[in-house]
mmCIF file of C-alpha atoms in Angstrom:
data_model
loop_
_atom_site.group_PDB
_atom_site.id
_atom_site.type_symbol
_atom_site.label_atom_id
_atom_site.label_comp_id
_atom_site.label_asym_id
_atom_site.label_seq_id
_atom_site.Cartn_x
_atom_site.Cartn_y
_atom_site.Cartn_z
ATOM 1 C CA MET M 1 -8.789 23.702 36.855
ATOM 2 C CA THR M 2 -10.057 22.905 33.404
ATOM 3 C CA THR M 3 -10.396 20.147 31.801
ATOM 4 C CA GLN M 4 -10.760 18.775 28.046
ATOM 5 C CA PRO M 5 -13.560 16.589 27.594
ATOM 6 C CA ARG M 6 -13.056 12.949 26.667
ATOM 7 C CA ASP M 7 -14.669 13.446 23.171
ATOM 8 C CA THR M 8 -12.216 16.674 22.373
ATOM 9 C CA PRO M 9 -8.954 15.297 20.726
ATOM 10 C CA GLN M 10 -5.726 16.689 21.907
ATOM 11 C CA PHE M 11 -2.981 16.140 19.679
ATOM 12 C CA TYR M 12 0.680 15.494 21.073
ATOM 13 C CA LEU M 13 4.157 15.245 19.133
ATOM 14 C CA THR M 14 6.604 12.416 19.228
ATOM 15 C CA ALA M 15 10.427 12.668 19.818
ATOM 16 C CA PRO M 16 12.312 12.501 16.708
ATOM 17 C CA SER M 17 13.454 8.695 15.816
ATOM 18 C CA PRO M 18 15.036 7.166 12.648
ATOM 19 C CA CYS M 19 13.124 6.976 9.786
ATOM 20 C CA PRO M 20 11.855 3.453 8.635
ATOM 21 C CA TYR M 21 11.655 4.486 4.899
ATOM 22 C CA LEU M 22 14.601 6.804 4.058
ATOM 23 C CA PRO M 23 18.155 6.263 5.486
ATOM 24 C CA GLY M 24 19.910 8.832 7.177
ATOM 25 C CA ARG M 25 16.605 10.651 8.092
ATOM 26 C CA GLU M 26 14.589 11.217 11.088
ATOM 27 C CA GLU M 27 10.673 11.151 11.587
ATOM 28 C CA ARG M 28 8.229 12.925 14.082
ATOM 29 C CA LYS M 29 4.672 11.965 14.364
ATOM 30 C CA VAL M 30 1.780 14.193 15.656
ATOM 31 C CA PHE M 31 -0.859 11.720 17.003
ATOM 32 C CA THR M 32 -3.903 11.772 19.190
ATOM 33 C CA HIS M 33 -6.254 9.300 20.690
ATOM 34 C CA LEU M 34 -9.370 7.678 19.328
ATOM 35 C CA VAL M 35 -11.640 7.066 22.110
ATOM 36 C CA GLY M 36 -15.363 7.927 23.045
ATOM 37 C CA ARG M 37 -18.575 8.102 21.406
ATOM 38 C CA ARG M 38 -17.068 10.604 18.266
ATOM 39 C CA ALA M 39 -13.980 8.348 17.779
ATOM 40 C CA ALA M 40 -15.561 7.104 14.368
ATOM 41 C CA GLU M 41 -16.471 10.688 13.379
ATOM 42 C CA ILE M 42 -13.175 12.243 14.269
ATOM 43 C CA ASN M 43 -11.332 9.081 12.792
ATOM 44 C CA ASP M 44 -13.163 9.837 9.455
ATOM 45 C CA ILE M 45 -12.156 13.729 9.544
ATOM 46 C CA LEU M 46 -8.594 12.743 10.425
ATOM 47 C CA THR M 47 -8.061 10.248 7.793
ATOM 48 C CA GLN M 48 -9.493 12.603 5.214
ATOM 49 C CA GLY M 49 -6.792 14.865 6.705
ATOM 50 C CA GLY M 50 -3.960 12.495 6.247
ATOM 51 C CA PHE M 51 -3.850 10.634 9.180
ATOM 52 C CA ARG M 52 -3.443 6.889 10.169
ATOM 53 C CA ARG M 53 -5.208 4.496 12.581
ATOM 54 C CA SER M 54 -2.920 2.379 14.688
ATOM 55 C CA GLN M 55 -5.243 0.790 17.553
ATOM 56 C CA THR M 56 -6.771 3.715 19.412
ATOM 57 C CA ILE M 57 -4.161 5.956 17.860
ATOM 58 C CA ALA M 58 -4.587 8.232 14.712
ATOM 59 C CA TYR M 59 -1.193 9.619 13.720
ATOM 60 C CA ARG M 60 0.629 11.665 11.051
ATOM 61 C CA PRO M 61 3.781 12.353 9.864
ATOM 62 C CA ALA M 62 5.182 15.878 11.426
ATOM 63 C CA CYS M 63 8.814 15.986 10.070
ATOM 64 C CA GLU M 64 10.496 19.154 10.261
ATOM 65 C CA ALA M 65 12.434 19.034 6.967
ATOM 66 C CA CYS M 66 10.889 16.331 4.888
ATOM 67 C CA ARG M 67 7.368 16.015 3.477
ATOM 68 C CA SER M 68 8.055 12.630 1.779
ATOM 69 C CA CYS M 69 5.067 10.887 3.179
ATOM 70 C CA ILE M 70 1.881 11.412 1.120
ATOM 71 C CA SER M 71 -1.503 10.116 1.741
ATOM 72 C CA VAL M 72 -2.985 8.190 -1.037
ATOM 73 C CA ARG M 73 -6.185 7.168 -1.945
ATOM 74 C CA VAL M 74 -7.774 5.111 -4.970
ATOM 75 C CA VAL M 75 -10.781 6.886 -6.957
ATOM 76 C CA VAL M 76 -13.116 3.946 -6.732
ATOM 77 C CA ASN M 77 -15.325 4.486 -9.313
ATOM 78 C CA ALA M 78 -13.084 5.420 -11.964
ATOM 79 C CA PHE M 79 -10.372 2.662 -11.135
ATOM 80 C CA LYS M 80 -10.223 0.147 -14.075
ATOM 81 C CA PRO M 81 -7.466 -2.510 -13.898
ATOM 82 C CA SER M 82 -4.558 -2.777 -16.360
ATOM 83 C CA ARG M 83 -3.666 -5.736 -18.116
ATOM 84 C CA SER M 84 -1.231 -6.585 -15.544
ATOM 85 C CA PHE M 85 -4.252 -6.163 -12.773
ATOM 86 C CA ARG M 86 -6.460 -8.475 -14.789
ATOM 87 C CA ARG M 87 -3.651 -11.307 -14.644
ATOM 88 C CA ILE M 88 -3.663 -10.849 -10.818
ATOM 89 C CA LEU M 89 -7.047 -10.961 -10.775
ATOM 90 C CA SER M 90 -7.448 -14.208 -13.156
ATOM 91 C CA ARG M 91 -4.343 -15.825 -10.753
ATOM 92 C CA ASN M 92 -6.491 -15.438 -7.718
ATOM 93 C CA SER M 93 -9.970 -16.021 -9.095
ATOM 94 C CA ASP M 94 -9.873 -19.272 -6.792
ATOM 95 C CA LEU M 95 -9.866 -16.893 -3.601
ATOM 96 C CA VAL M 96 -12.908 -15.177 -1.725
ATOM 97 C CA GLY M 97 -12.464 -12.821 0.758
ATOM 98 C CA GLU M 98 -15.073 -13.053 3.833
ATOM 99 C CA ILE M 99 -15.652 -9.744 5.737
ATOM 100 C CA ARG M 100 -15.716 -10.684 9.409
ATOM 101 C CA ASN M 101 -15.964 -8.930 12.821
ATOM 102 C CA PRO M 102 -12.417 -8.016 14.141
ATOM 103 C CA THR M 103 -11.592 -11.155 15.906
ATOM 104 C CA PRO M 104 -8.017 -12.610 16.101
ATOM 105 C CA THR M 105 -7.306 -16.343 15.878
ATOM 106 C CA SER M 106 -4.087 -18.396 15.816
ATOM 107 C CA GLU M 107 -4.780 -19.199 12.430
ATOM 108 C CA GLN M 108 -4.362 -15.255 11.586
ATOM 109 C CA TYR M 109 -1.281 -15.209 14.015
ATOM 110 C CA SER M 110 0.470 -17.972 12.501
ATOM 111 C CA LEU M 111 -0.059 -16.359 8.851
ATOM 112 C CA PHE M 112 0.935 -13.180 10.510
ATOM 113 C CA ARG M 113 4.271 -14.431 11.861
ATOM 114 C CA ASN M 114 5.277 -16.235 8.753
ATOM 115 C CA TYR M 115 4.737 -12.915 6.840
ATOM 116 C CA LEU M 116 6.956 -10.778 9.067
ATOM 117 C CA ASP M 117 9.635 -13.533 9.189
ATOM 118 C CA ALA M 118 9.709 -13.553 5.640
ATOM 119 C CA ARG M 119 9.079 -10.253 4.714
ATOM 120 C CA HIS M 120 9.838 -7.789 7.454
ATOM 121 C CA SER M 121 12.540 -9.285 9.791
ATOM 122 C CA ASP M 122 14.085 -6.064 10.372
ATOM 123 C CA GLY M 123 10.860 -4.352 10.853
ATOM 124 C CA GLY M 124 9.385 -2.844 14.149
ATOM 125 C CA MET M 125 6.632 -5.339 14.241
ATOM 126 C CA VAL M 126 8.763 -8.451 14.218
ATOM 127 C CA ASP M 127 8.921 -9.102 18.015
ATOM 128 C CA MET M 128 4.885 -8.802 18.279
ATOM 129 C CA THR M 129 3.354 -11.550 20.492
ATOM 130 C CA VAL M 130 0.254 -13.214 20.004
ATOM 131 C CA LEU M 131 -1.084 -10.720 22.735
ATOM 132 C CA ASP M 132 0.288 -7.719 20.798
ATOM 133 C CA TYR M 133 -1.338 -9.121 17.548
ATOM 134 C CA ALA M 134 -4.942 -9.666 19.165
ATOM 135 C CA MET M 135 -4.724 -6.006 20.696
ATOM 136 C CA MET M 136 -3.901 -4.742 17.127
ATOM 137 C CA VAL M 137 -7.224 -6.411 15.873
ATOM 138 C CA GLU M 138 -9.548 -5.877 18.724
ATOM 139 C CA ASP M 139 -8.426 -2.411 20.097
ATOM 140 C CA SER M 140 -10.073 -0.218 18.012
ATOM 141 C CA HIS M 141 -13.021 2.158 18.628
ATOM 142 C CA VAL M 142 -14.403 2.667 15.027
ATOM 143 C CA THR M 143 -15.901 0.373 12.530
ATOM 144 C CA THR M 144 -13.358 -2.278 12.062
ATOM 145 C CA ARG M 145 -13.574 -5.600 10.233
ATOM 146 C CA ILE M 146 -11.100 -8.147 9.227
ATOM 147 C CA VAL M 147 -11.181 -9.476 5.591
ATOM 148 C CA GLU M 148 -10.129 -13.220 5.126
ATOM 149 C CA TYR M 149 -8.929 -14.713 2.280
ATOM 150 C CA ARG M 150 -9.652 -18.647 1.451
ATOM 151 C CA PRO M 151 -9.964 -20.573 -1.493
ATOM 152 C CA ARG M 152 -13.546 -20.676 -2.754
ATOM 153 C CA GLY M 153 -15.442 -23.522 -1.660
ATOM 154 C CA PRO M 154 -18.622 -25.274 -3.060
ATOM 155 C CA ASP M 155 -21.174 -22.813 -1.355
ATOM 156 C CA SER M 156 -19.068 -19.724 -1.450
ATOM 157 C CA ARG M 157 -21.192 -17.883 -3.664
ATOM 158 C CA ILE M 158 -24.078 -18.234 -1.323
ATOM 159 C CA THR M 159 -22.302 -17.578 1.902
ATOM 160 C CA GLY M 160 -19.399 -15.596 0.996
ATOM 161 C CA ARG M 161 -17.097 -17.617 2.769
ATOM 162 C CA GLY M 162 -14.223 -19.633 1.272
ATOM 163 C CA SER M 163 -12.726 -22.747 2.991
ATOM 164 C CA GLY M 164 -9.150 -24.465 3.530
ATOM 165 C CA GLU M 165 -6.238 -22.707 4.206
ATOM 166 C CA LEU M 166 -5.841 -19.013 5.129
ATOM 167 C CA ARG M 167 -3.998 -16.986 2.667
ATOM 168 C CA ALA M 168 -4.203 -13.436 3.416
ATOM 169 C CA VAL M 169 -5.738 -11.206 5.900
ATOM 170 C CA VAL M 170 -6.641 -7.349 5.893
ATOM 171 C CA LEU M 171 -7.583 -5.222 9.004
ATOM 172 C CA THR M 172 -10.012 -2.535 7.299
ATOM 173 C CA ASP M 173 -11.897 0.374 8.773
ATOM 174 C CA ILE M 174 -14.972 1.238 7.136
ATOM 175 C CA LEU M 175 -15.113 5.143 6.918
ATOM 176 C CA ALA M 176 -18.071 7.225 5.817
ATOM 177 C CA ASP M 177 -16.373 8.044 2.433
ATOM 178 C CA GLY M 178 -14.249 4.609 2.082
ATOM 179 C CA LEU M 179 -12.319 1.703 2.948
ATOM 180 C CA SER M 180 -9.225 2.177 4.821
ATOM 181 C CA MET M 181 -6.702 -0.849 4.575
ATOM 182 C CA VAL M 182 -4.906 -0.545 7.953
ATOM 183 C CA TYR M 183 -2.637 -3.297 7.630
ATOM 184 C CA SER M 184 -2.478 -6.410 5.268
ATOM 185 C CA PHE M 185 -0.586 -9.616 5.269
ATOM 186 C CA TYR M 186 -0.310 -12.819 3.421
ATOM 187 C CA ASP M 187 1.323 -16.123 2.432
ATOM 188 C CA PRO M 188 4.775 -15.174 1.566
ATOM 189 C CA ALA M 189 5.218 -18.472 0.022
ATOM 190 C CA ALA M 190 2.930 -17.476 -2.681
ATOM 191 C CA TYR M 191 4.693 -15.085 -4.288
ATOM 192 C CA ASP M 192 3.599 -15.747 -7.623
ATOM 193 C CA ARG M 193 -0.018 -14.472 -6.922
ATOM 194 C CA SER M 194 0.825 -11.009 -5.907
ATOM 195 C CA LEU M 195 -1.358 -11.269 -2.803
ATOM 196 C CA GLY M 196 -0.827 -7.882 -1.742
ATOM 197 C CA SER M 197 -1.944 -6.274 -5.217
ATOM 198 C CA PHE M 198 -4.905 -8.616 -5.161
ATOM 199 C CA VAL M 199 -6.334 -7.824 -1.680
ATOM 200 C CA ILE M 200 -6.183 -3.975 -2.611
ATOM 201 C CA LEU M 201 -7.869 -4.942 -6.022
ATOM 202 C CA ASP M 202 -10.581 -6.857 -3.976
ATOM 203 C CA HIS M 203 -10.735 -3.989 -1.618
ATOM 204 C CA ILE M 204 -11.677 -1.614 -4.591
ATOM 205 C CA ALA M 205 -14.287 -3.810 -5.764
ATOM 206 C CA LYS M 206 -15.627 -3.963 -2.245
ATOM 207 C CA ALA M 207 -15.844 -0.117 -1.667
ATOM 208 C CA ARG M 208 -17.659 -0.209 -5.344
ATOM 209 C CA GLU M 209 -20.109 -2.600 -3.930
ATOM 210 C CA LEU M 210 -20.660 -0.851 -0.834
ATOM 211 C CA GLY M 211 -20.921 2.480 -2.813
ATOM 212 C CA LEU M 212 -18.047 4.140 -1.142
ATOM 213 C CA PRO M 213 -15.930 6.609 -3.497
ATOM 214 C CA TYR M 214 -12.396 5.777 -1.831
ATOM 215 C CA VAL M 215 -9.661 3.067 -1.138
ATOM 216 C CA TYR M 216 -7.112 4.409 1.475
ATOM 217 C CA LEU M 217 -3.525 2.884 1.055
ATOM 218 C CA GLY M 218 -1.915 4.944 3.571
ATOM 219 C CA TYR M 219 1.422 6.778 2.799
ATOM 220 C CA TRP M 220 3.263 6.490 -0.352
ATOM 221 C CA VAL M 221 6.860 7.519 0.454
ATOM 222 C CA GLU M 222 8.788 8.858 -2.711
ATOM 223 C CA GLY M 223 12.050 7.464 -2.696
ATOM 224 C CA SER M 224 11.206 4.327 -0.857
ATOM 225 C CA HIS M 225 11.266 1.242 -3.111
ATOM 226 C CA LYS M 226 9.028 -0.693 -0.963
ATOM 227 C CA MET M 227 5.972 2.041 -1.203
ATOM 228 C CA ASP M 228 6.325 2.059 -5.105
ATOM 229 C CA TYR M 229 3.591 -0.500 -5.588
ATOM 230 C CA LYS M 230 0.971 1.979 -4.490
ATOM 231 C CA THR M 231 1.460 4.122 -7.395
ATOM 232 C CA ARG M 232 -0.057 1.836 -9.736
ATOM 233 C CA PHE M 233 -3.468 2.150 -8.590
ATOM 234 C CA ARG M 234 -4.800 5.051 -10.495
ATOM 235 C CA PRO M 235 -6.655 6.917 -10.981
ATOM 236 C CA GLN M 236 -5.764 8.079 -7.155
ATOM 237 C CA GLU M 237 -5.641 11.092 -5.094
ATOM 238 C CA ARG M 238 -2.818 12.475 -3.226
ATOM 239 C CA LEU M 239 -2.982 14.573 -0.154
ATOM 240 C CA MET M 240 -0.980 17.883 -1.179
ATOM 241 C CA PRO M 241 -0.612 21.029 0.763
ATOM 242 C CA GLN M 242 -3.465 22.523 -1.406
ATOM 243 C CA GLY M 243 -5.751 19.564 -0.836
ATOM 244 C CA TRP M 244 -6.300 16.076 -2.514
ATOM 245 C CA MET M 245 -4.911 16.015 -5.957
ATOM 246 C CA ARG M 246 -5.794 13.663 -8.491
ATOM 247 C CA VAL M 247 -3.251 11.785 -10.330
ATOM 248 C CA ASP M 248 -4.301 9.924 -13.422
#
């Protein structure tokens, strides 16, 4: 009997289930496991091919009659913040994002719960326990970091760390060609800060500092209002049948 080596990905197809973005439609996904010594390399290749990571799974939509989910990445070096983005950066200039090892904390989980309850109370993640959250953060065979956003302290310029109340968190993969924002959540009470947009703007700045050309935002779903915000970060590239196409 022949067996596939652990470092060779095998792909599987899920059964149809209700689409979380477009009412009345069904979704299917193709997925593989990201494990073994080649996990980071495979994750790079698959992300460039339109996959997303969730713990040790890389997945991509494989719906039979729909192609609405489109992978989006921001072109870092060509990005210039609009007037509205500059206002968001100004409103959040008192925050600093510290890049940390992916270690879950009770403070993170408390913010995570508040975010889900306020913004996604009908979503598939609403029942996640503290152990589920810990697995989401820790269960990774690729280069993953967690970015914590807190108010600036007196020594933040030296240490790169904030102080005080946790305002936002982003789970981020560091790829060969960019930063992939796996999941983000933030203080839902601070709606006037536009923290969801701010953490993307900050990741664009961080990618530029690291010399990485892209920030991967996941899927833009045409026709889904909750995904419209991703179209604002331009220039961007969208993965079409003919390859990555730039949209200015």
